[in-house]
Short mmCIF file of C-alpha atoms and ligand atoms in Angstrom, two decimals:
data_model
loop_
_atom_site.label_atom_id
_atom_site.label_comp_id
_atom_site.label_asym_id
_atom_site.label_seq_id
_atom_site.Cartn_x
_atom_site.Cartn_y
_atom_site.Cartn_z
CA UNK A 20 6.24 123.78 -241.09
CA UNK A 21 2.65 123.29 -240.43
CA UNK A 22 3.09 119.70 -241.91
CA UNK A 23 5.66 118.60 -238.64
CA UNK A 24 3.26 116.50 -236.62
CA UNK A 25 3.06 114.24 -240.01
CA UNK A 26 6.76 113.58 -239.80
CA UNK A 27 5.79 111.54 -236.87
CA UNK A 28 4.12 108.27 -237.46
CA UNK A 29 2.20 107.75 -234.27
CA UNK A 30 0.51 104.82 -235.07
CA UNK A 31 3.98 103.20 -235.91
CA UNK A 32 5.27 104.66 -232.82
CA UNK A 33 2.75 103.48 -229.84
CA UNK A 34 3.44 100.31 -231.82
CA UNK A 35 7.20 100.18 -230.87
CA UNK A 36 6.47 101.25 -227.54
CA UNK A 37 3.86 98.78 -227.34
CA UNK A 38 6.11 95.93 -228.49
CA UNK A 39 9.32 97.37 -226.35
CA UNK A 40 11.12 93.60 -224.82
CA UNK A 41 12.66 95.17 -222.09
CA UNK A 42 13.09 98.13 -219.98
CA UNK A 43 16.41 99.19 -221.45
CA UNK A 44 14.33 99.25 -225.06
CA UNK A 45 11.45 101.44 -223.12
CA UNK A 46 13.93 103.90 -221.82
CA UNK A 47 15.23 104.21 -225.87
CA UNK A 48 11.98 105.03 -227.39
CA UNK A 49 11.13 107.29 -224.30
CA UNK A 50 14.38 109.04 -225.16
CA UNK A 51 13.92 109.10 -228.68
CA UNK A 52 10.58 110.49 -228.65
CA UNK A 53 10.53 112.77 -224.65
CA UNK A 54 14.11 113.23 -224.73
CA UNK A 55 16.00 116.58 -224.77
CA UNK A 56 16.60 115.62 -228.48
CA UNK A 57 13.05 113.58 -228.70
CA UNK A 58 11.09 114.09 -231.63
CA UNK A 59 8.34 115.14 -229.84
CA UNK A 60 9.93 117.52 -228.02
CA UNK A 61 11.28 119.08 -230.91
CA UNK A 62 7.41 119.77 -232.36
CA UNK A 63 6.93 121.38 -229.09
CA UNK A 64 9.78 123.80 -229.89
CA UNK A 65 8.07 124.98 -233.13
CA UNK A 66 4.90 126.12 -231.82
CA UNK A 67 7.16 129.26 -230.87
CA UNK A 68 7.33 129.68 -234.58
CA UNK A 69 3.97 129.15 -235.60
CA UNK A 70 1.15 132.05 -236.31
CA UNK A 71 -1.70 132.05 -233.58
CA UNK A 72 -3.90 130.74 -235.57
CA UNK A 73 -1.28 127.74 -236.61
CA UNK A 74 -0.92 127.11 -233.16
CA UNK A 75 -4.65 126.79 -232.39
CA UNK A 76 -4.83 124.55 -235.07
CA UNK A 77 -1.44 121.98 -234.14
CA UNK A 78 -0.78 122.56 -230.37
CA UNK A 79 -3.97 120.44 -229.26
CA UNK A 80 -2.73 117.82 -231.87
CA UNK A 81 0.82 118.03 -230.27
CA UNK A 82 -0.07 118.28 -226.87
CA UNK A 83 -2.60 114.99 -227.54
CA UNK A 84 0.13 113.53 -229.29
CA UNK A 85 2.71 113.66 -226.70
CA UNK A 86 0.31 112.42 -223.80
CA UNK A 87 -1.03 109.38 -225.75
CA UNK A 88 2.47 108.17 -226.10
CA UNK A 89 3.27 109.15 -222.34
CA UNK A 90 0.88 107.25 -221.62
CA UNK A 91 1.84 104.47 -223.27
CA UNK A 92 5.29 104.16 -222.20
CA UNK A 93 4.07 104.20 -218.67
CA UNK A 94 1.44 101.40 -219.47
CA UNK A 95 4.50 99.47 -221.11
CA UNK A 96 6.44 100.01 -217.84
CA UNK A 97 3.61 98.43 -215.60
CA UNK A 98 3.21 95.58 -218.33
CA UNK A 99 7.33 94.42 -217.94
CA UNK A 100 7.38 95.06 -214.26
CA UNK A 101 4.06 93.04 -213.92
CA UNK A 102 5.78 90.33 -216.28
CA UNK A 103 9.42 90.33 -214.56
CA UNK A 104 7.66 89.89 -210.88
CA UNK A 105 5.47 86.83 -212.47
CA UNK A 106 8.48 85.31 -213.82
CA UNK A 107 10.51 85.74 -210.35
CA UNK A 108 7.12 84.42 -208.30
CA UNK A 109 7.32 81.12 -211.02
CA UNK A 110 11.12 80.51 -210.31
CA UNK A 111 11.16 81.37 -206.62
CA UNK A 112 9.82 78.45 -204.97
CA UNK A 113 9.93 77.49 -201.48
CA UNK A 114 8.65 73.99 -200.35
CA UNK A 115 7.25 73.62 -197.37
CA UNK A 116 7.49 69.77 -197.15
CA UNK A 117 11.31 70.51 -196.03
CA UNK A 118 12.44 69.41 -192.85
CA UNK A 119 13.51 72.77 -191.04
CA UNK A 120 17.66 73.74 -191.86
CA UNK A 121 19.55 74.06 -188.15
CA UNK A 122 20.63 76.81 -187.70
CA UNK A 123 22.84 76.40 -184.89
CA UNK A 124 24.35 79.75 -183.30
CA UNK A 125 26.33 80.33 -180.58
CA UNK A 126 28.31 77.18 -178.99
CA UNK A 127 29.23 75.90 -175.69
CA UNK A 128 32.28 77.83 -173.76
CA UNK A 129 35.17 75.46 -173.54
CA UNK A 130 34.85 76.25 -169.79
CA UNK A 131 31.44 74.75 -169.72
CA UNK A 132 32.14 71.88 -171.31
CA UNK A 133 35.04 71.03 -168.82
CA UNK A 134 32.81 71.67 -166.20
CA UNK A 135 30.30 69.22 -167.68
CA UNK A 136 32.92 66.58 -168.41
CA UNK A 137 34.00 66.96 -164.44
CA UNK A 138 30.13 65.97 -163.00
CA UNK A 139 30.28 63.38 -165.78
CA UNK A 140 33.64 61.44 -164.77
CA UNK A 141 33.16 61.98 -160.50
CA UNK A 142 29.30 61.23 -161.02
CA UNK A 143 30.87 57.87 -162.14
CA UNK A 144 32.67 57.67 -159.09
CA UNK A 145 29.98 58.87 -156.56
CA UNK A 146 30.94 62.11 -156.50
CA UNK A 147 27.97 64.99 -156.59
CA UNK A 148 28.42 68.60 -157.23
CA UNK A 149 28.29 71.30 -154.81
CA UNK A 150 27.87 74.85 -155.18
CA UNK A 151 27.86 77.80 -152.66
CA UNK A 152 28.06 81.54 -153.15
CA UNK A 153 31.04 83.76 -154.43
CA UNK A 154 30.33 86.68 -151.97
CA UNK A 155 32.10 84.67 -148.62
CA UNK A 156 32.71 85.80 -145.62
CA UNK A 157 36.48 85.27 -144.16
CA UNK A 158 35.73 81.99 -141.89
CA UNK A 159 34.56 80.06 -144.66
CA UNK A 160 37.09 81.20 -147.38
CA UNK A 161 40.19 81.01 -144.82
CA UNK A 162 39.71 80.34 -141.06
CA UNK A 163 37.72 77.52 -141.27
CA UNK A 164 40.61 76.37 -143.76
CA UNK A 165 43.36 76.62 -140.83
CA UNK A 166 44.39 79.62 -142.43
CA UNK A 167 44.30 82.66 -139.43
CA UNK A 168 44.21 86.40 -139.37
CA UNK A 169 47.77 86.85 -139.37
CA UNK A 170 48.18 83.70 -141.63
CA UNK A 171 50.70 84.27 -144.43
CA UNK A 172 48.30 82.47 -146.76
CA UNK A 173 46.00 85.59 -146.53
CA UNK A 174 48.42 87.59 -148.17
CA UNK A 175 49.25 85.08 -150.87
CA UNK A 176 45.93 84.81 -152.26
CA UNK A 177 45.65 88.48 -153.50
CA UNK A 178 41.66 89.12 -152.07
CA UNK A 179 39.26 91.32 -153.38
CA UNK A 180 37.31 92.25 -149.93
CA UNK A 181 34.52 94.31 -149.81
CA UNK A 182 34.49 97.57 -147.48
CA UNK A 183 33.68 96.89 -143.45
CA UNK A 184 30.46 97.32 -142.38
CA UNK A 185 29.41 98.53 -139.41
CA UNK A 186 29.08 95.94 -136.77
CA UNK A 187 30.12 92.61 -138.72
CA UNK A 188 31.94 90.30 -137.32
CA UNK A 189 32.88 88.78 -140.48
CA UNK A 190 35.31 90.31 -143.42
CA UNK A 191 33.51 89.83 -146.74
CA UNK A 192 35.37 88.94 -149.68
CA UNK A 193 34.96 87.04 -153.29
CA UNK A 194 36.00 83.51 -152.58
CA UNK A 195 39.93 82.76 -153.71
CA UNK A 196 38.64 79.14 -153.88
CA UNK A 197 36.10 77.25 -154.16
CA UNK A 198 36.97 75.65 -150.58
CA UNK A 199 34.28 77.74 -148.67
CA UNK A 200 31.75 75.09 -150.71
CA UNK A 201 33.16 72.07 -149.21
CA UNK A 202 33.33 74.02 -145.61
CA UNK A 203 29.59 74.27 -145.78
CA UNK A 204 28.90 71.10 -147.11
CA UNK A 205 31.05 69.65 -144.01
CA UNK A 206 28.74 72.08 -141.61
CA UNK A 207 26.00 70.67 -143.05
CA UNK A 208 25.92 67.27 -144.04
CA UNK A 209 27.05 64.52 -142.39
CA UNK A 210 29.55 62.05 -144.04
CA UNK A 211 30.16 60.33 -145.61
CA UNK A 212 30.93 63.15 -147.98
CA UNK A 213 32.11 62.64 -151.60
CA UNK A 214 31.75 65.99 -153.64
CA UNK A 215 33.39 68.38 -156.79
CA UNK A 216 33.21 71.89 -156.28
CA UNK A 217 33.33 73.82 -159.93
CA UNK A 218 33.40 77.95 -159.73
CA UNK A 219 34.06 81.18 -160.38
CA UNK A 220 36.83 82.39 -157.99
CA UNK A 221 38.75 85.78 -157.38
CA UNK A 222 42.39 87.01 -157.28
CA UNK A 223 43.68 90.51 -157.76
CA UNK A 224 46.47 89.45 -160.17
CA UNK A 225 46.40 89.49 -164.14
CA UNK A 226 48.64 88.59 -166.71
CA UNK A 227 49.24 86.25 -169.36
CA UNK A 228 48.25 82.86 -167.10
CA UNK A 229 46.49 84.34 -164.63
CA UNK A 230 42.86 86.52 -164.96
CA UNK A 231 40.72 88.31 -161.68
CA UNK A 232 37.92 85.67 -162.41
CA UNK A 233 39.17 82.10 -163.58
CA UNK A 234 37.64 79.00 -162.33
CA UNK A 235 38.59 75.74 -160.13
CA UNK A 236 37.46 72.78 -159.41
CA UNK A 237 37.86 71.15 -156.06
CA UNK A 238 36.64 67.68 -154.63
CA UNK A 239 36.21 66.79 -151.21
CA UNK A 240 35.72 62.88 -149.58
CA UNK A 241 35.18 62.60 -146.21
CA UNK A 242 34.76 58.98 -144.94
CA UNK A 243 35.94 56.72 -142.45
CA UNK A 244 39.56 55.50 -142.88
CA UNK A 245 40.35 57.70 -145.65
CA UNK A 246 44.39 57.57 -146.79
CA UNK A 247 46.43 58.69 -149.40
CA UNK A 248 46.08 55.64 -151.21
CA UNK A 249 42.40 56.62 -151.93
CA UNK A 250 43.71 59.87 -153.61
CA UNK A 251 46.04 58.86 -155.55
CA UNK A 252 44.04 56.15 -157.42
CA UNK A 253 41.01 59.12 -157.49
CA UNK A 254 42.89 61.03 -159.48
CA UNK A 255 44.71 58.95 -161.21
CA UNK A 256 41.17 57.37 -162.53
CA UNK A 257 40.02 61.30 -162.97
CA UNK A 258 42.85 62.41 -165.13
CA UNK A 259 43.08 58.74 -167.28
CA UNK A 260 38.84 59.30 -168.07
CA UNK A 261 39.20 63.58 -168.78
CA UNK A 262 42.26 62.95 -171.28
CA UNK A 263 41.37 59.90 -172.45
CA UNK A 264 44.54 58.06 -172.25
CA UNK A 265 45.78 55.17 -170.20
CA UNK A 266 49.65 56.49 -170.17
CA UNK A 267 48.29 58.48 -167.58
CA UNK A 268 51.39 58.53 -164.90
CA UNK A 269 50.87 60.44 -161.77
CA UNK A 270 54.20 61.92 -159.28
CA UNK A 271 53.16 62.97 -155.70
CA UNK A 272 55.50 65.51 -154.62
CA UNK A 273 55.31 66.53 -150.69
CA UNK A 274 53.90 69.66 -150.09
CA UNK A 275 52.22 72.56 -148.19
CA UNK A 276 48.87 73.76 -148.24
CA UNK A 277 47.53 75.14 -144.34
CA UNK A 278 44.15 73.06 -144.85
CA UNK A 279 46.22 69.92 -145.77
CA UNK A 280 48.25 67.43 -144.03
CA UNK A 281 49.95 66.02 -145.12
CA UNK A 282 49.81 67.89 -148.54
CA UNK A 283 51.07 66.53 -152.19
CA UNK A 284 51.31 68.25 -155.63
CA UNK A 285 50.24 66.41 -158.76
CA UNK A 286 52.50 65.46 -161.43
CA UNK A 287 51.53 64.86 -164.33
CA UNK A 288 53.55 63.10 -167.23
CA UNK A 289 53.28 64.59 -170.57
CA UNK A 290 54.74 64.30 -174.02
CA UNK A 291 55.47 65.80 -177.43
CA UNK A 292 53.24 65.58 -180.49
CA UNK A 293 53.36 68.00 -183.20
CA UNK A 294 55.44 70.19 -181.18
CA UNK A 295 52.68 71.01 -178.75
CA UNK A 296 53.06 69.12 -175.05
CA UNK A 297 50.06 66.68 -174.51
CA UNK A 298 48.99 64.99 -171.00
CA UNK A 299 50.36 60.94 -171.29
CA UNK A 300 53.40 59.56 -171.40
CA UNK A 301 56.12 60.69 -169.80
CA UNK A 302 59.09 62.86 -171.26
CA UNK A 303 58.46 65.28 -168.99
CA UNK A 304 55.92 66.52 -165.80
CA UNK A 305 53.59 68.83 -166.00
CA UNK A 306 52.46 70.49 -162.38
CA UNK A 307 48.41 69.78 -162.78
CA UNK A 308 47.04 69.63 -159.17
CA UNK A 309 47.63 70.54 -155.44
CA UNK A 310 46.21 67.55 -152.91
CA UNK A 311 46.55 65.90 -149.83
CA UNK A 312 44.85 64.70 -146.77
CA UNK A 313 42.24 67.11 -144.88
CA UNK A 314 44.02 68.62 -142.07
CA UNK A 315 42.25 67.30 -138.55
CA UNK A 316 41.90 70.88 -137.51
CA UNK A 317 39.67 71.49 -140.95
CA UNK A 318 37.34 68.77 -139.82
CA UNK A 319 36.97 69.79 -136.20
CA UNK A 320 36.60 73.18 -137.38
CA UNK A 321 33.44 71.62 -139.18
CA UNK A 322 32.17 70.19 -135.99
CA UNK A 323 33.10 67.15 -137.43
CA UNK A 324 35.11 64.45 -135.30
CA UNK A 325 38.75 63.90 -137.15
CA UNK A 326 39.38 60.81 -134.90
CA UNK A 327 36.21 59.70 -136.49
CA UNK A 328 36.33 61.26 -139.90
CA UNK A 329 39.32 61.24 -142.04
CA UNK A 330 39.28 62.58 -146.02
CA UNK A 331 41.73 63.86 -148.86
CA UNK A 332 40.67 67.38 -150.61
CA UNK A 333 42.27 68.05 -154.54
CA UNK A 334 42.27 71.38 -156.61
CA UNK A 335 43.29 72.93 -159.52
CA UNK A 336 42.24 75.42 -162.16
CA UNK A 337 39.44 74.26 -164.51
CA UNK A 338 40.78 76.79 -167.27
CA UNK A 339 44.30 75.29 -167.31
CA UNK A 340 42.51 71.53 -167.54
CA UNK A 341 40.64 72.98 -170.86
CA UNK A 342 43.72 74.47 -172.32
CA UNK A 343 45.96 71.06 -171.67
CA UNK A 344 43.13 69.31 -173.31
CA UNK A 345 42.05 71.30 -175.94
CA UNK A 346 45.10 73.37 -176.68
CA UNK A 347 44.47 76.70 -175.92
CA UNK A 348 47.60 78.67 -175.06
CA UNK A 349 45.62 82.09 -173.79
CA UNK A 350 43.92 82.20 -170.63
CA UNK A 351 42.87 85.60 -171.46
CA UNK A 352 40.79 84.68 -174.78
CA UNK A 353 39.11 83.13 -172.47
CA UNK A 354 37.10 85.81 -171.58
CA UNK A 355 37.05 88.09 -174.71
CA UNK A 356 33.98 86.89 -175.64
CA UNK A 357 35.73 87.00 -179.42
CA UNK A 358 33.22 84.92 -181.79
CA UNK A 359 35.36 84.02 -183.76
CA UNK A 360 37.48 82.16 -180.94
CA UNK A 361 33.72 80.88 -179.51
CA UNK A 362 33.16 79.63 -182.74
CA UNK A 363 36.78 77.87 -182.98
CA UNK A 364 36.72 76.65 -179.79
CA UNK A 365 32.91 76.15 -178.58
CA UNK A 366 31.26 72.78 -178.30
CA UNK A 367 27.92 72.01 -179.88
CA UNK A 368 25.28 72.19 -177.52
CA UNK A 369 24.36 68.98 -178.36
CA UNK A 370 27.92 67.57 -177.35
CA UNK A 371 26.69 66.35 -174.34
CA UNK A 372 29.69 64.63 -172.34
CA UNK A 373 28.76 60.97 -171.32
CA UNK A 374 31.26 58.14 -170.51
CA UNK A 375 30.19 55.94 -173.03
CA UNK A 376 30.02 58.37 -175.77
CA UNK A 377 33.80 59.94 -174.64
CA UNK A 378 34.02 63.38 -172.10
CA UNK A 379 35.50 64.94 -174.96
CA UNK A 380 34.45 63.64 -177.93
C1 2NL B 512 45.65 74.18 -155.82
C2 2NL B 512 45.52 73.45 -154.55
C3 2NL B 512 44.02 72.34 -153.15
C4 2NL B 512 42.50 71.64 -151.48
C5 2NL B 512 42.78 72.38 -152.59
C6 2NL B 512 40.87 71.48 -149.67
C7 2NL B 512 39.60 71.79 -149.31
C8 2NL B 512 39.18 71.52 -148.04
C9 2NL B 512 40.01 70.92 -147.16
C10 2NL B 512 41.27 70.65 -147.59
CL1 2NL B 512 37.62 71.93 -147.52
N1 2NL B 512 41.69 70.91 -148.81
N2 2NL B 512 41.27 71.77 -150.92
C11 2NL B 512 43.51 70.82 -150.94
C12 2NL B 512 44.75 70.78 -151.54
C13 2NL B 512 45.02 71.54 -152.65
O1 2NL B 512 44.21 73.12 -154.26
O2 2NL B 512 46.69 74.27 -156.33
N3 2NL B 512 44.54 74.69 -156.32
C14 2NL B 512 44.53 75.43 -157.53
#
């Protein structure tokens, strides 16, 4: 018995430990040796055994024994963690000579892009765009527009109007159109006039082609002896350069709209391909815009002289353009803000419209 601590070759041991590859081989000879089972801690168990004076004699030779080799497990531990983070640092390399990776995150709302594509194509033309608030009052959004109190055309358009105050002579509202724009650019500016009006607008009705917010683009010319001829080749031009194709055919059906006179909807001839209707051709039409000629009473209402002044007005939904183009067949993905349909359907920010390059390209 008093010849146990011989049984243990220490010298052979801190040798093992010493020369231990890995930390999987540490953890053995730690187990082996400070384990529940460890050969050390088995000595310890026998100093219960021993006589006092056997015990005076071996547990300071135990006790030594089992902290020199505690402490050189530990030291072997700091060696292979000092070793594995010197081999990572030598493999891990990062050179800084690299240009810098894009990293390119979030994208350009189809909605956007439309509306960039729009100044593009009527810049081209002369056109500039004009912008005016979406809080209106009632004469811009409908008198001014020939479109009074008891107007049915009130009704139709489904207004969100803010509460009466106290003392104002004018209803506020959020604009149904974007209209009110080209009312105060008549007011203000003197013709001739040749503008695009892109916006948020308002509607109280929602469902699976129509939202409370969508947006529409309108475009105004006022100009001495304006006619319908003017229009027609306007958007005609418009619709060829957005969907880049010159089986662009255009049908001008008669029609009412208060501000208008006389008043046309646009036509549009589409086809088939891969199932899915496209704008060109013409195996069918496709209702795309409403038009026509600025009713006199709009431009006197302006303070503008309609004997003088004559002009044609367009308008139609910039959403619905984006989905005909890009094949959307939502409206209300639209404003999910889903990533995953941004990410689909977003431009590049750097997919800057330009004629020469292609709107759409
Ligand atoms: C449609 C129809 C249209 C206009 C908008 C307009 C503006 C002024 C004077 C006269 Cl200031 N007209 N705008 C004219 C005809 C049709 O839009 O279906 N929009 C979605």
């Amino acid at each position: 018995m008093a010849s146990q601590t011989h049984e243990i070759d220490e010298t052979t041991l801190l040798a093992r430990i010493d020369a231990a590859p890995d930390m999987a081989a540490l953890e053995a000879e730690r187990v082996a040796a400070l384990g529940k089972q460890g050969t050390i801690t088995q000595l310890l168990k026998t100093m219960g055994q021993m006589s006092p004076e056997q015990r005076q004699a071996e547990g300071p030779r135990i006790h030594g024994l089992r902290e020199r080799v505690t402490t050189a497990i530990a030291d072997r531990k700091a060696a292979l963690e000092a070793a594995a983070l010197e081999r990572k640092l030598a493999t891990e390399t990062l050179d800084m000579t690299l240009p810098a990776e894009p990293r390119l995150q979030g994208s350009v709302h189809p909605v956007s892009q439309v509306m960039d594509e729009l100044a593009e194509i009527f810049a081209d033309l002369g056109f500039s765009v004009a912008t005016g608030p979406e809080i209106e009052d009632d004469w811009h959004n409908f008198t001014a527009l020939n479109i009074p109190e008891s107007h049915p055309a009130r009704a139709m358009h489904d207004t969100f109007y803010f509460p009466d105050e106290d003392g104002a002579e004018r209803k506020m509202l959020l604009r149904t159109h974007t209209s009110p724009v080209q009312i105060r650019t008549m007011v203000t500016q003197k013709p001739p006039i040749y503008i695009i009006a892109p916006g948020r607008t308002y509607r109280s009705d929602s469902d699976a082609t129509h939202t409370p917010m969508f947006h529409q683009v309108e475009g105004l010319v006022i100009d001495r002896g304006i006619h319908m001829g003017h229009l027609k080749w306007t958007l005609e031009t418009f619709l060829k350069a957005f969907f880049e194709r010159d089986d662009i055919v255009l049908r001008l059906r008669p029609s009412y709209f208060p501000f208008t006179e006389p008043g046309a909807e646009v036509d549009v001839g589409f086809s088939i391909e891969k199932g899915k209707r496209v704008i060109g051709g013409s195996e069918g039409w496709m209702e795309v815009l409403g038009s026509g000629m600025v009713h006199p009473k709009v431009i006197a209402a302006c303070g503008l002289d309609p004997d003088e002044w004559q002009g044609f007005a367009f308008g139609c939904g910039i959403d619905r353009l984006a989905m005909l183009k890009y094949g959307m067949d939502d409206l209300r993905a639209f404003f999910d803000g889903d990533l995953r349909w941004l990410k689909h359907y977003g431009f590049s920010a750097l997919d800057v419209p330009t004629l020469s390059g292609g709107v759409g390209a």
